[in-house]
Tab-separated table of C-alpha atoms in Angstrom:
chain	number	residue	atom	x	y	z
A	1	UNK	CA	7.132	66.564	-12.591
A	2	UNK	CA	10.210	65.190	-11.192
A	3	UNK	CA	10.782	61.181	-11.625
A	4	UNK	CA	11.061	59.614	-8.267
A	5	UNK	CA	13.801	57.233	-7.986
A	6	UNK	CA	12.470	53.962	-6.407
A	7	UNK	CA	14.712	52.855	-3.342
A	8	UNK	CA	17.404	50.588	-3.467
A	9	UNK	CA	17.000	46.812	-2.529
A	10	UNK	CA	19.569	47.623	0.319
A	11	UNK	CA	17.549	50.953	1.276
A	12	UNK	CA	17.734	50.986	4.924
A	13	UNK	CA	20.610	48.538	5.766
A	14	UNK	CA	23.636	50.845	7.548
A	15	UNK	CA	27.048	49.593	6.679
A	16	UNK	CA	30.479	50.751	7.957
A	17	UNK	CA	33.409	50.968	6.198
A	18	UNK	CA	37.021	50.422	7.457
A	19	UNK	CA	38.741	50.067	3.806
A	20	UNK	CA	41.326	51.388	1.991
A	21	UNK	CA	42.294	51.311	-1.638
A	22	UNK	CA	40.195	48.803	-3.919
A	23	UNK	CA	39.262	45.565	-2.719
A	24	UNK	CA	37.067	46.438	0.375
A	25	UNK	CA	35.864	49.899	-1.194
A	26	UNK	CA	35.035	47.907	-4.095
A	27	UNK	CA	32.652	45.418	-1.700
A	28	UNK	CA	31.232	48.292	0.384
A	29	UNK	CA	30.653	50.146	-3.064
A	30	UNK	CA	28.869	47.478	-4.510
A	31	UNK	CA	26.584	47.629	-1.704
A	32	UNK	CA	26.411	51.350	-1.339
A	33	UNK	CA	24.736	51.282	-4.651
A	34	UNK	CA	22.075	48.600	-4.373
A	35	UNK	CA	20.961	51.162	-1.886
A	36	UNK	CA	23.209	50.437	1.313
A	37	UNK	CA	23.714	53.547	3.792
A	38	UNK	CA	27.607	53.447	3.839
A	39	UNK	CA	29.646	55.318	6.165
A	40	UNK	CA	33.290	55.817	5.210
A	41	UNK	CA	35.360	55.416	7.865
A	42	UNK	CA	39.061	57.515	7.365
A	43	UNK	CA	41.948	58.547	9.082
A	44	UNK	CA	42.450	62.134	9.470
A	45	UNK	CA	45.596	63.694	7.927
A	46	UNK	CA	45.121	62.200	4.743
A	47	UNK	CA	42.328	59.800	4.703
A	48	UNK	CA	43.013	56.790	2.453
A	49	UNK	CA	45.786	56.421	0.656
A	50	UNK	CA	44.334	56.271	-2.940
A	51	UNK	CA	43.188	59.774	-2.302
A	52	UNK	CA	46.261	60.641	-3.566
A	53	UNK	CA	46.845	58.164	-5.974
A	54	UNK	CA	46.405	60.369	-9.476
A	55	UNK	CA	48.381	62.239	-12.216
A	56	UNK	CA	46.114	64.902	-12.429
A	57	UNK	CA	46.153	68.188	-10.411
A	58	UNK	CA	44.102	67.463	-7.197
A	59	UNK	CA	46.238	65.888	-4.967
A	60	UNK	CA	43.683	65.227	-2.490
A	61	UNK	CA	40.602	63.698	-5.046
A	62	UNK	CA	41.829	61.266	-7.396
A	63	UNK	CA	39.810	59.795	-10.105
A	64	UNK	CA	40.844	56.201	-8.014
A	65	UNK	CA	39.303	57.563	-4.709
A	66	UNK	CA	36.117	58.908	-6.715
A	67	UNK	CA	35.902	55.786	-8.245
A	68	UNK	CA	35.677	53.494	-5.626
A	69	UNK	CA	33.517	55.387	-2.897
A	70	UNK	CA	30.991	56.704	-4.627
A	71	UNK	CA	27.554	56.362	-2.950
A	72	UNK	CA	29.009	56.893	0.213
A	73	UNK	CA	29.074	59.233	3.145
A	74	UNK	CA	32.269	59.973	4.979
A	75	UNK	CA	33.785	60.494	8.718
A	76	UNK	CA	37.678	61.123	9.720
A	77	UNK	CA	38.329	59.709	12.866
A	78	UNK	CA	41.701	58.823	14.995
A	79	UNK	CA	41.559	55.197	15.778
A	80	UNK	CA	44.540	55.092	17.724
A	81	UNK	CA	43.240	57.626	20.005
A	82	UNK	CA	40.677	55.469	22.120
A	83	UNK	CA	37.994	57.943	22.041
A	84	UNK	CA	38.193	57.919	18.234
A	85	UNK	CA	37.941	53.861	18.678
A	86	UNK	CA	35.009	54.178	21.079
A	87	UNK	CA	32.918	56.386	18.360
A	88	UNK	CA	33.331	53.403	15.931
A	89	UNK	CA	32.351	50.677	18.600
A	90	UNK	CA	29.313	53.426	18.794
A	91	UNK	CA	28.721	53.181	15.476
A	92	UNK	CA	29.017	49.435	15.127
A	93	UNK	CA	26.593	49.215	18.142
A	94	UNK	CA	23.325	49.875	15.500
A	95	UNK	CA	25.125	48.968	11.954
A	96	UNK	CA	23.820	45.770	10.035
A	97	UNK	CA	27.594	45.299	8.400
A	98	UNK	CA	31.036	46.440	8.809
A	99	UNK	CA	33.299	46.038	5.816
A	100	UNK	CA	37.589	46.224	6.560
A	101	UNK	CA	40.512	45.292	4.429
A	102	UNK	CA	43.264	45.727	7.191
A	103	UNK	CA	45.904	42.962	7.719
A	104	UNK	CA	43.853	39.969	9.721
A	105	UNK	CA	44.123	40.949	13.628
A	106	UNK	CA	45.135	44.473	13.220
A	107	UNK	CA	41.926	45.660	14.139
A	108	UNK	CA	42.040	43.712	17.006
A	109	UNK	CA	44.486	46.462	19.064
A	110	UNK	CA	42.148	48.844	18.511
A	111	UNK	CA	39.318	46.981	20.212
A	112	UNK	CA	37.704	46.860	16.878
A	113	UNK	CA	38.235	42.783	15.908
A	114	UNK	CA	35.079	40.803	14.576
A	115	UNK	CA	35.217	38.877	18.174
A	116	UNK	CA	34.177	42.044	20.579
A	117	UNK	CA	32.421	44.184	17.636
A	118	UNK	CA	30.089	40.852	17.782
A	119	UNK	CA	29.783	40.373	21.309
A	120	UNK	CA	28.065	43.979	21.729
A	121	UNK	CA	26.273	43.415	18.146
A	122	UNK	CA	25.133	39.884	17.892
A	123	UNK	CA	23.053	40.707	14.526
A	124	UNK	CA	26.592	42.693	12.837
A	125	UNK	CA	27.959	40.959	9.534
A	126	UNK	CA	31.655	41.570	9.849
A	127	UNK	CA	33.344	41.097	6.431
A	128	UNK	CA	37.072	40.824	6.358
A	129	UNK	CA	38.882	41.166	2.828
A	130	UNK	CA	42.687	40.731	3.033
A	131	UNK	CA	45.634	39.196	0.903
A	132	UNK	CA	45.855	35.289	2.567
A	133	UNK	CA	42.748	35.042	4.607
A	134	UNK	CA	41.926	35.244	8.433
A	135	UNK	CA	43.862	32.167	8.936
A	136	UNK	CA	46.598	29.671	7.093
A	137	UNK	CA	50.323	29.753	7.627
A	138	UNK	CA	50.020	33.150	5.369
A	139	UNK	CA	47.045	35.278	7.336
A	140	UNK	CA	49.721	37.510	8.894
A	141	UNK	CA	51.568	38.673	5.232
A	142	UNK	CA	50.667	41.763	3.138
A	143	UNK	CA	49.084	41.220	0.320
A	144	UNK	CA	48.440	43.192	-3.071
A	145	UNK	CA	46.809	42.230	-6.367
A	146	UNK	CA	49.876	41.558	-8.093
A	147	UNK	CA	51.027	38.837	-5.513
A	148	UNK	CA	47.520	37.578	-5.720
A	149	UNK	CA	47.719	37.244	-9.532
A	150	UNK	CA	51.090	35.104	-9.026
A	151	UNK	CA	49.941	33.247	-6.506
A	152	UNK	CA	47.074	31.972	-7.762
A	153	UNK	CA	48.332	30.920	-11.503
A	154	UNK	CA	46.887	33.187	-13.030
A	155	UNK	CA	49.899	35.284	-14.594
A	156	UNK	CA	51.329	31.980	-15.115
A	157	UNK	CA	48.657	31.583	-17.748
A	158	UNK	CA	48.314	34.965	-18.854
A	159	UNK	CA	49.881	36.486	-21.878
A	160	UNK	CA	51.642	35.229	-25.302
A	161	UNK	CA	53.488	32.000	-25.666
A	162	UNK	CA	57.261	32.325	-24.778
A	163	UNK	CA	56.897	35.665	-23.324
A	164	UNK	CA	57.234	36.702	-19.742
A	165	UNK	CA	54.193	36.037	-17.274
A	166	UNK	CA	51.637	38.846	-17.396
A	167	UNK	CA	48.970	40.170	-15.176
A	168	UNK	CA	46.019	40.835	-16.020
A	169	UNK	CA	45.344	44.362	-17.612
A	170	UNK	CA	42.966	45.375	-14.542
A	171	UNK	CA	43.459	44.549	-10.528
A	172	UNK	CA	41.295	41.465	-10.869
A	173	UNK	CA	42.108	39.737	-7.604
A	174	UNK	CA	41.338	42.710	-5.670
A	175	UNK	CA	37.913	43.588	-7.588
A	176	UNK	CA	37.112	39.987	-7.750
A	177	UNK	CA	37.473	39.780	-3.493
A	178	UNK	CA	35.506	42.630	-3.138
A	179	UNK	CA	32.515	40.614	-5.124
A	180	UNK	CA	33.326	37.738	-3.378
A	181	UNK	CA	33.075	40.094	0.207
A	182	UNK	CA	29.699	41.518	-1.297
A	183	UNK	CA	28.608	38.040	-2.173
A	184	UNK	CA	29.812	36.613	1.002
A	185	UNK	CA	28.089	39.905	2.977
A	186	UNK	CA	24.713	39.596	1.396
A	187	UNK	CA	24.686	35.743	2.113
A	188	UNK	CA	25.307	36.005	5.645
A	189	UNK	CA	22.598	39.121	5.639
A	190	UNK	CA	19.371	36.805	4.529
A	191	UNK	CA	20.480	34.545	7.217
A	192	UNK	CA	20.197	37.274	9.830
A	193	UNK	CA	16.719	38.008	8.513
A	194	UNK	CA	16.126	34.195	8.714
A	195	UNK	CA	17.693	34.140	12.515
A	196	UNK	CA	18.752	37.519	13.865
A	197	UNK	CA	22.316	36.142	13.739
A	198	UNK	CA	25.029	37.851	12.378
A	199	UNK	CA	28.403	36.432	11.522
A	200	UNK	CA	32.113	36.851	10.365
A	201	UNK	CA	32.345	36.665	6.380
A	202	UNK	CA	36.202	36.012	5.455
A	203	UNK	CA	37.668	36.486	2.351
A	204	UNK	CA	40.727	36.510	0.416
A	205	UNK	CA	42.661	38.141	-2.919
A	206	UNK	CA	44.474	34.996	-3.142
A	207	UNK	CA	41.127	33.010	-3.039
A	208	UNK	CA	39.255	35.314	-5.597
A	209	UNK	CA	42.166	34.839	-7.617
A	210	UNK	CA	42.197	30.789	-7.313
A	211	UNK	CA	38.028	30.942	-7.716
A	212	UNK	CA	38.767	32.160	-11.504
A	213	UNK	CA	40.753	29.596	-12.414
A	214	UNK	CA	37.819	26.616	-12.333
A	215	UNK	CA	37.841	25.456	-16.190
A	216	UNK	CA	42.039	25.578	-15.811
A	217	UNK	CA	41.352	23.545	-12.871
A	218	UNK	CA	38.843	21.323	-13.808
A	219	UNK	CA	41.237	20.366	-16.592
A	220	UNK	CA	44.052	20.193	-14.236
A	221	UNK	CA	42.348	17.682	-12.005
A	222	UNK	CA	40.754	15.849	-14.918
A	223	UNK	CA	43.622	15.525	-16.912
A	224	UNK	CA	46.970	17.029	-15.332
A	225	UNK	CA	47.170	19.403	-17.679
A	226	UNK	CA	48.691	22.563	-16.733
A	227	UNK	CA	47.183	25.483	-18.178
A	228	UNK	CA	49.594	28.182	-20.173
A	229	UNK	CA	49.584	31.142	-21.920
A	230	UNK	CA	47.536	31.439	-25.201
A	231	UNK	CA	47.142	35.144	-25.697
A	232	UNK	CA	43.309	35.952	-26.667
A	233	UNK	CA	42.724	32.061	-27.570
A	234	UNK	CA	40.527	29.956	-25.864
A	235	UNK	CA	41.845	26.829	-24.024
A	236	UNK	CA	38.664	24.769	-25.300
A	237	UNK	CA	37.242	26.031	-28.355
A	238	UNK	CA	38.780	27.538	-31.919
A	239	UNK	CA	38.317	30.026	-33.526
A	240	UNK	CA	37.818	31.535	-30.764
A	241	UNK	CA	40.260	34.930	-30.508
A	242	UNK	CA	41.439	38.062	-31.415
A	243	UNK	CA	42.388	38.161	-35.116
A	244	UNK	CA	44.135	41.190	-37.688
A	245	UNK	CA	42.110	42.938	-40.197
A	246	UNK	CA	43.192	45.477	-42.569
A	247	UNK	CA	42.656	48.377	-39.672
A	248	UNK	CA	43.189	46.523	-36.433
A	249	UNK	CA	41.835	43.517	-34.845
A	250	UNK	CA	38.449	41.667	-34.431
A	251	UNK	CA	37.427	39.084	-32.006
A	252	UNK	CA	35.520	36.251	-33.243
A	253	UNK	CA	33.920	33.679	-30.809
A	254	UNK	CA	32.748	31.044	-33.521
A	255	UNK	CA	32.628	28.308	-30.232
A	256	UNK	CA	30.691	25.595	-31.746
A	257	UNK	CA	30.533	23.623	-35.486
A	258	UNK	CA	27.213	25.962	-36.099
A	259	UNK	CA	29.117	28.853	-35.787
A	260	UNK	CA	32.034	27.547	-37.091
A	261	UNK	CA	30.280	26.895	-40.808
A	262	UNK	CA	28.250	30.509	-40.630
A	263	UNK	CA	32.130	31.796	-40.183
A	264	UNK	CA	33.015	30.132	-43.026
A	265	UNK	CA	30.425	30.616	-44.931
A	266	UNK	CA	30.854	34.343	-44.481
A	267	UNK	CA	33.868	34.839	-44.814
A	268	UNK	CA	33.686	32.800	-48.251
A	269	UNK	CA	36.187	30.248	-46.860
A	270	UNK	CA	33.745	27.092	-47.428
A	271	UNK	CA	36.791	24.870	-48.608
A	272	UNK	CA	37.865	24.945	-44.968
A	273	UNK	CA	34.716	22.635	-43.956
A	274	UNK	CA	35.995	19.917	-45.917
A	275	UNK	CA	39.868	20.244	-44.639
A	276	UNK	CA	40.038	17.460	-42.293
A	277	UNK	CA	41.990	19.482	-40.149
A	278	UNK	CA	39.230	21.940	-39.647
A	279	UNK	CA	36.071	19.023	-39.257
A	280	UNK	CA	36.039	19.107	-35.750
A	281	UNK	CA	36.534	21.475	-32.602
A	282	UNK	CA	39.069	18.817	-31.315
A	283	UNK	CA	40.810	19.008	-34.398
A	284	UNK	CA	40.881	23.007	-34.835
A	285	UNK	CA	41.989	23.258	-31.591
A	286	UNK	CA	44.759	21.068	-32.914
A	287	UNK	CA	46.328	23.099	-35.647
A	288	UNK	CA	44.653	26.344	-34.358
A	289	UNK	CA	47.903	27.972	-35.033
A	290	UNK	CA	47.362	27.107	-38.889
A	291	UNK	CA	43.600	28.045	-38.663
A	292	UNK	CA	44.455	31.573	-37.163
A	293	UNK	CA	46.623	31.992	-40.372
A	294	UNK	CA	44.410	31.174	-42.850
A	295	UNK	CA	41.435	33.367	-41.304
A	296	UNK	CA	44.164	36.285	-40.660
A	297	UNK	CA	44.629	36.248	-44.507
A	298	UNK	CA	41.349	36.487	-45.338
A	299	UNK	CA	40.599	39.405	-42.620
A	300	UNK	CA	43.322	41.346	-43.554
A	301	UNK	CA	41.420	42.437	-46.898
A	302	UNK	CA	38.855	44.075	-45.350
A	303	UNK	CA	38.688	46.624	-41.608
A	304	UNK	CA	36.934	45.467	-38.941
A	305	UNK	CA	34.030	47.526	-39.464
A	306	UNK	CA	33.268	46.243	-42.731
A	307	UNK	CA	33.891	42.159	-41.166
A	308	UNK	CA	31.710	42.646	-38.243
A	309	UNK	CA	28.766	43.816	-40.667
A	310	UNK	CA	29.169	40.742	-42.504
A	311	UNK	CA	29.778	38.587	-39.343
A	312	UNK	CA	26.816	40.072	-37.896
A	313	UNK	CA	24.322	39.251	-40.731
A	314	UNK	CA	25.496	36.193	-40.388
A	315	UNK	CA	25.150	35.532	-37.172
A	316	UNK	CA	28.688	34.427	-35.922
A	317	UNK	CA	29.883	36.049	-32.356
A	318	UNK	CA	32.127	38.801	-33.030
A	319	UNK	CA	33.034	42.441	-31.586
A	320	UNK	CA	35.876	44.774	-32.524
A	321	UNK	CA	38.739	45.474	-29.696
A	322	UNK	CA	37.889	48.628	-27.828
A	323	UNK	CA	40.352	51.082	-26.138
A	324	UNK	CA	38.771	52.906	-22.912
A	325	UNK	CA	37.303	55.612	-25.087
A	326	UNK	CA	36.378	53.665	-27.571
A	327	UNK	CA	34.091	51.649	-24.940
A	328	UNK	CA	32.173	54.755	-23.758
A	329	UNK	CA	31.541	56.020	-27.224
A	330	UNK	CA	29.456	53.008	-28.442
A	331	UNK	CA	25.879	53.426	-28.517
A	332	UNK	CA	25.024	49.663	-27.155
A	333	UNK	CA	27.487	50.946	-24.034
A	334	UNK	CA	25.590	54.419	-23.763
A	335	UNK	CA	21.934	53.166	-23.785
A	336	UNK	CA	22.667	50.601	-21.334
A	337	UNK	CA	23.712	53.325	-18.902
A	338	UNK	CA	26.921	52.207	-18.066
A	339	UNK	CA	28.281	56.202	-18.010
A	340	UNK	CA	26.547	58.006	-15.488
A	341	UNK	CA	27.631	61.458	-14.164
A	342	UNK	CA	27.140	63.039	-10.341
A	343	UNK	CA	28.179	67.086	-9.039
A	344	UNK	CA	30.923	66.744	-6.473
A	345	UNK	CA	31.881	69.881	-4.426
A	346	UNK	CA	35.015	70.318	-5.397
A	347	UNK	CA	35.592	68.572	-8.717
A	348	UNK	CA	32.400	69.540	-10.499
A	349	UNK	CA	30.678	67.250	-12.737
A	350	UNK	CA	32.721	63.631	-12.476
A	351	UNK	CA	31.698	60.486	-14.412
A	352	UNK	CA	31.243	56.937	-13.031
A	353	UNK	CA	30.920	53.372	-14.818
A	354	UNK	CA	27.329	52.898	-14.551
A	355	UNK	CA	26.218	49.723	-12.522
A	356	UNK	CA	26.557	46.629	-14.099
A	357	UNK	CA	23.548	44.940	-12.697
A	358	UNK	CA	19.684	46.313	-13.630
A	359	UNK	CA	16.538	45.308	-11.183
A	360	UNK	CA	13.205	46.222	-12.093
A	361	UNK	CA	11.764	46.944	-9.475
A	362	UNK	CA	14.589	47.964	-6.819
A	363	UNK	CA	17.239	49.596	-9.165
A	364	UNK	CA	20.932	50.738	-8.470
A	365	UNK	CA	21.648	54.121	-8.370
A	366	UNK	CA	24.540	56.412	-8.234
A	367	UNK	CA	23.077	58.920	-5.971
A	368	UNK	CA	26.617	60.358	-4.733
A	369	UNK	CA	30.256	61.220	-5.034
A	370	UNK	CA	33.368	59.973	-3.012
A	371	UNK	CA	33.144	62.559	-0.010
A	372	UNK	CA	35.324	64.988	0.990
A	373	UNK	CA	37.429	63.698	3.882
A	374	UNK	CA	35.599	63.714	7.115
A	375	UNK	CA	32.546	65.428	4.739
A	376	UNK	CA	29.636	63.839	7.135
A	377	UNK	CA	31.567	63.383	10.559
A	378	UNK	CA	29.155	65.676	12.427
A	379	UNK	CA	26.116	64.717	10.423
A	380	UNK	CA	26.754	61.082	10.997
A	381	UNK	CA	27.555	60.999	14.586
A	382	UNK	CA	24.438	63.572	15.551
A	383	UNK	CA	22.406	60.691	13.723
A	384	UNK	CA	24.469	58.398	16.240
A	385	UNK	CA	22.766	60.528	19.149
A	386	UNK	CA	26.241	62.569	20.178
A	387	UNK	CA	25.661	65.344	22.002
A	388	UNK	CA	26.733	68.397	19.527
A	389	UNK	CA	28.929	69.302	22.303
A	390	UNK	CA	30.772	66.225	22.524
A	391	UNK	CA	31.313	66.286	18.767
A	392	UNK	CA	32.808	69.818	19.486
A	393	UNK	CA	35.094	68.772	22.113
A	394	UNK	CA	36.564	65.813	19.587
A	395	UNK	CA	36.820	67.966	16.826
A	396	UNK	CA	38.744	70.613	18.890
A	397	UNK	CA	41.296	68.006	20.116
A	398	UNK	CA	41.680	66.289	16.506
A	399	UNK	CA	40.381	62.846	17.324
A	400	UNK	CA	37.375	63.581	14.582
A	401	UNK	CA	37.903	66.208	11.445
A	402	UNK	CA	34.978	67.280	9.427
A	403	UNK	CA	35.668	69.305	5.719
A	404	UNK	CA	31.896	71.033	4.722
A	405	UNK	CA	31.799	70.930	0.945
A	406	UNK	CA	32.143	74.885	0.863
A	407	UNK	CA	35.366	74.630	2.962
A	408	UNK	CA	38.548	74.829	0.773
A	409	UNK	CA	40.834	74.912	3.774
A	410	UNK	CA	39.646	72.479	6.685
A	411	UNK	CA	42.405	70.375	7.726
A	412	UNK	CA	42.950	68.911	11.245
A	413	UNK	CA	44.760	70.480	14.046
A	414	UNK	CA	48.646	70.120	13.683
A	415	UNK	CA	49.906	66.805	14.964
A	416	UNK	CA	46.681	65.556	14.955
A	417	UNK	CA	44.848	62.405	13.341
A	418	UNK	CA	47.895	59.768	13.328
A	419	UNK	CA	47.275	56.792	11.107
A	420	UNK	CA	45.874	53.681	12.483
A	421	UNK	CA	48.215	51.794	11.055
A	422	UNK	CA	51.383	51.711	8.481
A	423	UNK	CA	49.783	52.109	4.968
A	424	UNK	CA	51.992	48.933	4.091
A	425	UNK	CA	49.764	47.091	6.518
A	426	UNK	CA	47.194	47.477	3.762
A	427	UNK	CA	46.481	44.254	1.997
A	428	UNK	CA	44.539	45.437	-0.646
């Protein structure tokens, strides 16, 4: 007997999606797997940009695109030819939410702002995600994650003492908007169930950014200090970082004086609870620099595998530092189902981080992959009500291409499907 999948909490709820790259695929993503129908909305000739962003041999399906628009079905359509604008003002006629990442106003030329999208579809939640905001002296700059990360102190605080500023490992700003758009969307969705009023959700990388700073902040506005790099140490607490064994590292989050004697206590370091250096969190986080060295010693005798058994018996915090593969080869990772896999047409089997976020009773699912450019153009639009014969006439002149799954060689007509707009216009 097959094992019915019970719909998603956002079963039902049609969402369009005028992103490229991570931030707003990332929001509409999110949503596409709580259940949201989400139409992917690309340009034909090449569809977004980080179709193409991959080392590996397929050009035209990178592990980036797959990543970020799974869930989701797609259409190709010419926005700068004003039949391909009118099918999206068609579209956004009957959705619930329309998701974009373009530069703020840019939509706008195309007759496809928040403004007259709203004005024909009172009850549409239009989410904007872009580098500065929809306003502010900076609403009209590019943005990327990297400028986000500067801008909002966080590389400023990122890194080792005395060595250059250093982003984060991952795009944080941009995945952090694209929560922030989700959050932002889903808000603004209960009050149209509460009112049958849609509105304009407007969000920022610069503002995600700035939202992850709030203990360096509190502390900033508390006491004017200015946070700064401390490498895997924590601005508050001690021990509370990444330390050497004899095979690598081990993190250790011993964050309060109960944890703090269990450490000691297992590590056989009990003279360090009566070193009035160590008595107090104030005072370790005072010469944490000499308590890191005096735990390193004692860690280096031993790997991390053997520490964390001890640790963990003991009942102190602690984990051992992971590479990628490491991550998806732990059991705690795999029963969790963080690794889930789905067929795509032209890639065959393709893995996915599994969602991060279990319901009971409405669970995410990954039902999907990233579509083939244009994959669901005739599908979606016949749904739409277009005539079949209209959707043939804007096929033949290139202002809509479709690829079937068991097409290796649809591509639009030559000169046809511009881009809407200069990839650099991209904020995200």
């Amino acid at each position: 007997m097959s094992h019915q999948v019970p719909p998603g909490a956002l079963s039902g709820v049609r969402v369009l999606d005028l992103t490229q790259v991570m931030a707003g695929a990332y929001c509409s993503m999110l949503l596409a797997d709580m259940g949201a129908d989400v139409i992917k909305i690309e340009r034909p000739g090449g569809g977004d940009d980080t179709r193409r962003m991959s080392r590996g041999p397929d050009v035209e399906h990178s592990p980036a695109f797959n990543a970020m628009n799974r869930n989701k079905r797609g259409i190709a359509v010419d926005l700068k030819d004003p039949r391909g604008a009118e099918v999206v003002r068609r579209l956004a006629r009957d959705a619930d939410v329309l998701v974009e990442n373009f530069r703020p106003g840019l939509l706008d030329r195309f007759g496809l702002g928040q403004e007259e999208l709203r004005a024909a579809n009172p009850a549409l939640v239009y989410c904007s995600i872009s580098g500065f905001g929809a306003t502010g002296p900076y609403a009209g700059r590019g943005g990327y994650d990297l400028i986000a990360q500067a801008m909002s102190g966080l590389m400023s605080m990122t890194g080792e003492p005395g060595r250059p500023p250093a982003k984060v490992g991952v795009p944080i700003c941009d995945l952090n908007a694209g929560v922030f758009g989700a959050y932002g969307v889903l808000s603004a969705y209960i009050h149209r169930l509460r009112t049958g009023e849609g509105q304009f959700v407007d969000t920022s990388l610069l503002e995600a950014g700035i939202a992850y700073t709030v203990w360096e902040t509190a502390m900033f506005f508390s006491l004017g200090d200015v946070a700064r790099p401390m490498g895997s140490a924590h601005r508050l607490s001690a021990p509370y970082e990444a330390l050497p064994t004899a095979d690598g590292f081990i993190a250790i989050g011993a964050a309060n004086d109960r944890n703090w004697e269990r450490l000691c206590s297992a590590l056989g370091m009990e003279r360090l609870l009566r070193d009035p250096r160590f008595a107090t969190n104030p005072a370790r986080m005072e010469y944490r620099f000499e308590l890191a060295g005096e735990l390193a010693a004692t860690l280096r005798r031993r790997t991390t595998a053997e520490w964390l058994e001890v640790l963990h018996a003991a009942g102190v915090p602690s984990g051992p530092l992971y590479d990628i593969e490491q991550v998806y080869a732990d059991p705690h990772v795999q029963a969790r189902d963080m690794l889930v896999e789905t067929v795509h047409p032209r890639m065959g089997t393709v893995r996915h981080i599994g969602a991060p976020v279990k319901l009971s009773g409405t669970p995410s699912t990954i039902r999907r992959p990233a579509p083939l450019l244009g994959q669901h153009s005739r599908e979606v639009l016949a749904e739409a009500g277009m005539p079949a014969a209209e959707i043939d006439e804007l096929l033949a002149a290139g202002v809509l291409v479709t690829t079937p799954p068991d097409d290796d060689h649809a591509r639009p007509a030559p000169g046809a499907g511009s881009s809407p707009l200069d990839p650099t216009e991209v904020p995200a």
